[in-house]
Amino acid sequence: MDVRLLGFGSIEVEGRAYEHDIVIDRGAVRKRSKKPSKPYRDRFGHTPLSADEELPWGGRRLIRVASRSAT
């Protein structure tokens, strides 16, 4: 899978650019749902990854790219 960082808050996966948080799980790209992690936002100043989210935690690699928005 071809993944490139285009710049702050922008990532390209297989030729398609995304400017929001995404999750890639077994080759499928989907938008990250931040709702489960929102309770931690005030504490950290952003919406961090948390164990409350449905993320593929058992994968070989986790890549976190900051998005432009603070939501």
PDB file of C-alpha atoms in Angstrom:
ATOM      1  CA  MET A   1       0.000   0.000   0.000  1.00  0.00           C
ATOM      2  CA  ASP A   2       1.406   3.375  -1.053  1.00  0.00           C
ATOM      3  CA  VAL A   3       1.031   5.974   1.725  1.00  0.00           C
ATOM      4  CA  ARG A   4       2.647   9.422   1.588  1.00  0.00           C
ATOM      5  CA  LEU A   5       2.622  12.370   3.954  1.00  0.00           C
ATOM      6  CA  LEU A   6       1.761  15.402   1.820  1.00  0.00           C
ATOM      7  CA  GLY A   7       2.182  17.994   4.553  1.00  0.00           C
ATOM      8  CA  PHE A   8       0.822  18.886   7.967  1.00  0.00           C
ATOM      9  CA  GLY A   9      -2.681  17.432   8.182  1.00  0.00           C
ATOM     10  CA  SER A  10      -2.681  15.827   4.742  1.00  0.00           C
ATOM     11  CA  ILE A  11      -1.944  12.226   3.801  1.00  0.00           C
ATOM     12  CA  GLU A  12      -2.262  10.359   0.522  1.00  0.00           C
ATOM     13  CA  VAL A  13      -3.221   6.684   0.334  1.00  0.00           C
ATOM     14  CA  GLU A  14      -3.082   4.911  -3.023  1.00  0.00           C
ATOM     15  CA  GLY A  15      -3.305   8.256  -4.861  1.00  0.00           C
ATOM     16  CA  ARG A  16      -6.248   9.654  -2.849  1.00  0.00           C
ATOM     17  CA  ALA A  17      -5.618  12.604  -0.516  1.00  0.00           C
ATOM     18  CA  TYR A  18      -7.227  12.868   2.935  1.00  0.00           C
ATOM     19  CA  GLU A  19      -7.305  15.933   5.187  1.00  0.00           C
ATOM     20  CA  HIS A  20      -8.984  14.252   8.137  1.00  0.00           C
ATOM     21  CA  ASP A  21      -7.923  11.461  10.459  1.00  0.00           C
ATOM     22  CA  ILE A  22      -8.129   8.018   8.882  1.00  0.00           C
ATOM     23  CA  VAL A  23      -7.663   4.427   9.963  1.00  0.00           C
ATOM     24  CA  ILE A  24      -6.235   1.825   7.608  1.00  0.00           C
ATOM     25  CA  ASP A  25      -7.188  -1.667   8.691  1.00  0.00           C
ATOM     26  CA  ARG A  26      -6.161  -4.619   6.493  1.00  0.00           C
ATOM     27  CA  GLY A  27      -6.046  -2.371   3.425  1.00  0.00           C
ATOM     28  CA  ALA A  28      -9.415  -0.651   3.987  1.00  0.00           C
ATOM     29  CA  VAL A  29      -9.365   3.121   4.590  1.00  0.00           C
ATOM     30  CA  ARG A  30     -12.011   4.713   6.812  1.00  0.00           C
ATOM     31  CA  LYS A  31     -12.479   7.985   8.658  1.00  0.00           C
ATOM     32  CA  ARG A  32     -11.376   7.901  12.288  1.00  0.00           C
ATOM     33  CA  SER A  33     -14.209   8.334  14.759  1.00  0.00           C
ATOM     34  CA  LYS A  34     -12.855  10.577  17.510  1.00  0.00           C
ATOM     35  CA  LYS A  35     -16.062  10.534  19.553  1.00  0.00           C
ATOM     36  CA  PRO A  36     -14.939   7.805  22.011  1.00  0.00           C
ATOM     37  CA  SER A  37     -11.758   9.793  22.812  1.00  0.00           C
ATOM     38  CA  LYS A  38     -13.390  13.239  23.141  1.00  0.00           C
ATOM     39  CA  PRO A  39     -13.596  13.027  26.974  1.00  0.00           C
ATOM     40  CA  TYR A  40      -9.760  13.235  27.031  1.00  0.00           C
ATOM     41  CA  ARG A  41      -9.617  16.341  24.839  1.00  0.00           C
ATOM     42  CA  ASP A  42      -9.662  18.974  27.603  1.00  0.00           C
ATOM     43  CA  ARG A  43      -6.913  17.165  29.486  1.00  0.00           C
ATOM     44  CA  PHE A  44      -4.525  16.953  26.515  1.00  0.00           C
ATOM     45  CA  GLY A  45      -5.523  19.956  24.374  1.00  0.00           C
ATOM     46  CA  HIS A  46      -6.350  17.679  21.409  1.00  0.00           C
ATOM     47  CA  THR A  47      -8.270  14.470  20.827  1.00  0.00           C
ATOM     48  CA  PRO A  48      -5.692  11.748  21.558  1.00  0.00           C
ATOM     49  CA  LEU A  49      -5.831   8.126  20.522  1.00  0.00           C
ATOM     50  CA  SER A  50      -7.338   6.080  23.323  1.00  0.00           C
ATOM     51  CA  ALA A  51      -8.206   2.459  23.996  1.00  0.00           C
ATOM     52  CA  ASP A  52     -11.868   3.559  23.840  1.00  0.00           C
ATOM     53  CA  GLU A  53     -11.668   3.809  20.034  1.00  0.00           C
ATOM     54  CA  GLU A  54     -12.234   0.954  17.611  1.00  0.00           C
ATOM     55  CA  LEU A  55      -8.721   0.898  16.200  1.00  0.00           C
ATOM     56  CA  PRO A  56      -6.692  -2.069  14.918  1.00  0.00           C
ATOM     57  CA  TRP A  57      -4.443  -2.056  17.996  1.00  0.00           C
ATOM     58  CA  GLY A  58      -2.995  -5.466  17.160  1.00  0.00           C
ATOM     59  CA  GLY A  59      -1.382  -4.345  13.914  1.00  0.00           C
ATOM     60  CA  ARG A  60       2.338  -4.358  13.243  1.00  0.00           C
ATOM     61  CA  ARG A  61       2.500  -0.578  12.814  1.00  0.00           C
ATOM     62  CA  LEU A  62       0.598   2.478  14.064  1.00  0.00           C
ATOM     63  CA  ILE A  63       1.202   5.749  12.229  1.00  0.00           C
ATOM     64  CA  ARG A  64      -0.224   8.909  13.782  1.00  0.00           C
ATOM     65  CA  VAL A  65      -0.305  12.022  11.595  1.00  0.00           C
ATOM     66  CA  ALA A  66      -1.616  15.263  13.090  1.00  0.00           C
ATOM     67  CA  SER A  67      -4.622  16.759  11.376  1.00  0.00           C
ATOM     68  CA  ARG A  68      -5.236  20.453  10.744  1.00  0.00           C
ATOM     69  CA  SER A  69      -8.401  20.703  12.806  1.00  0.00           C
ATOM     70  CA  ALA A  70      -8.565  20.347  16.573  1.00  0.00           C
ATOM     71  CA  THR A  71     -11.839  18.415  16.411  1.00  0.00           C
TER      72      THR A  71
END
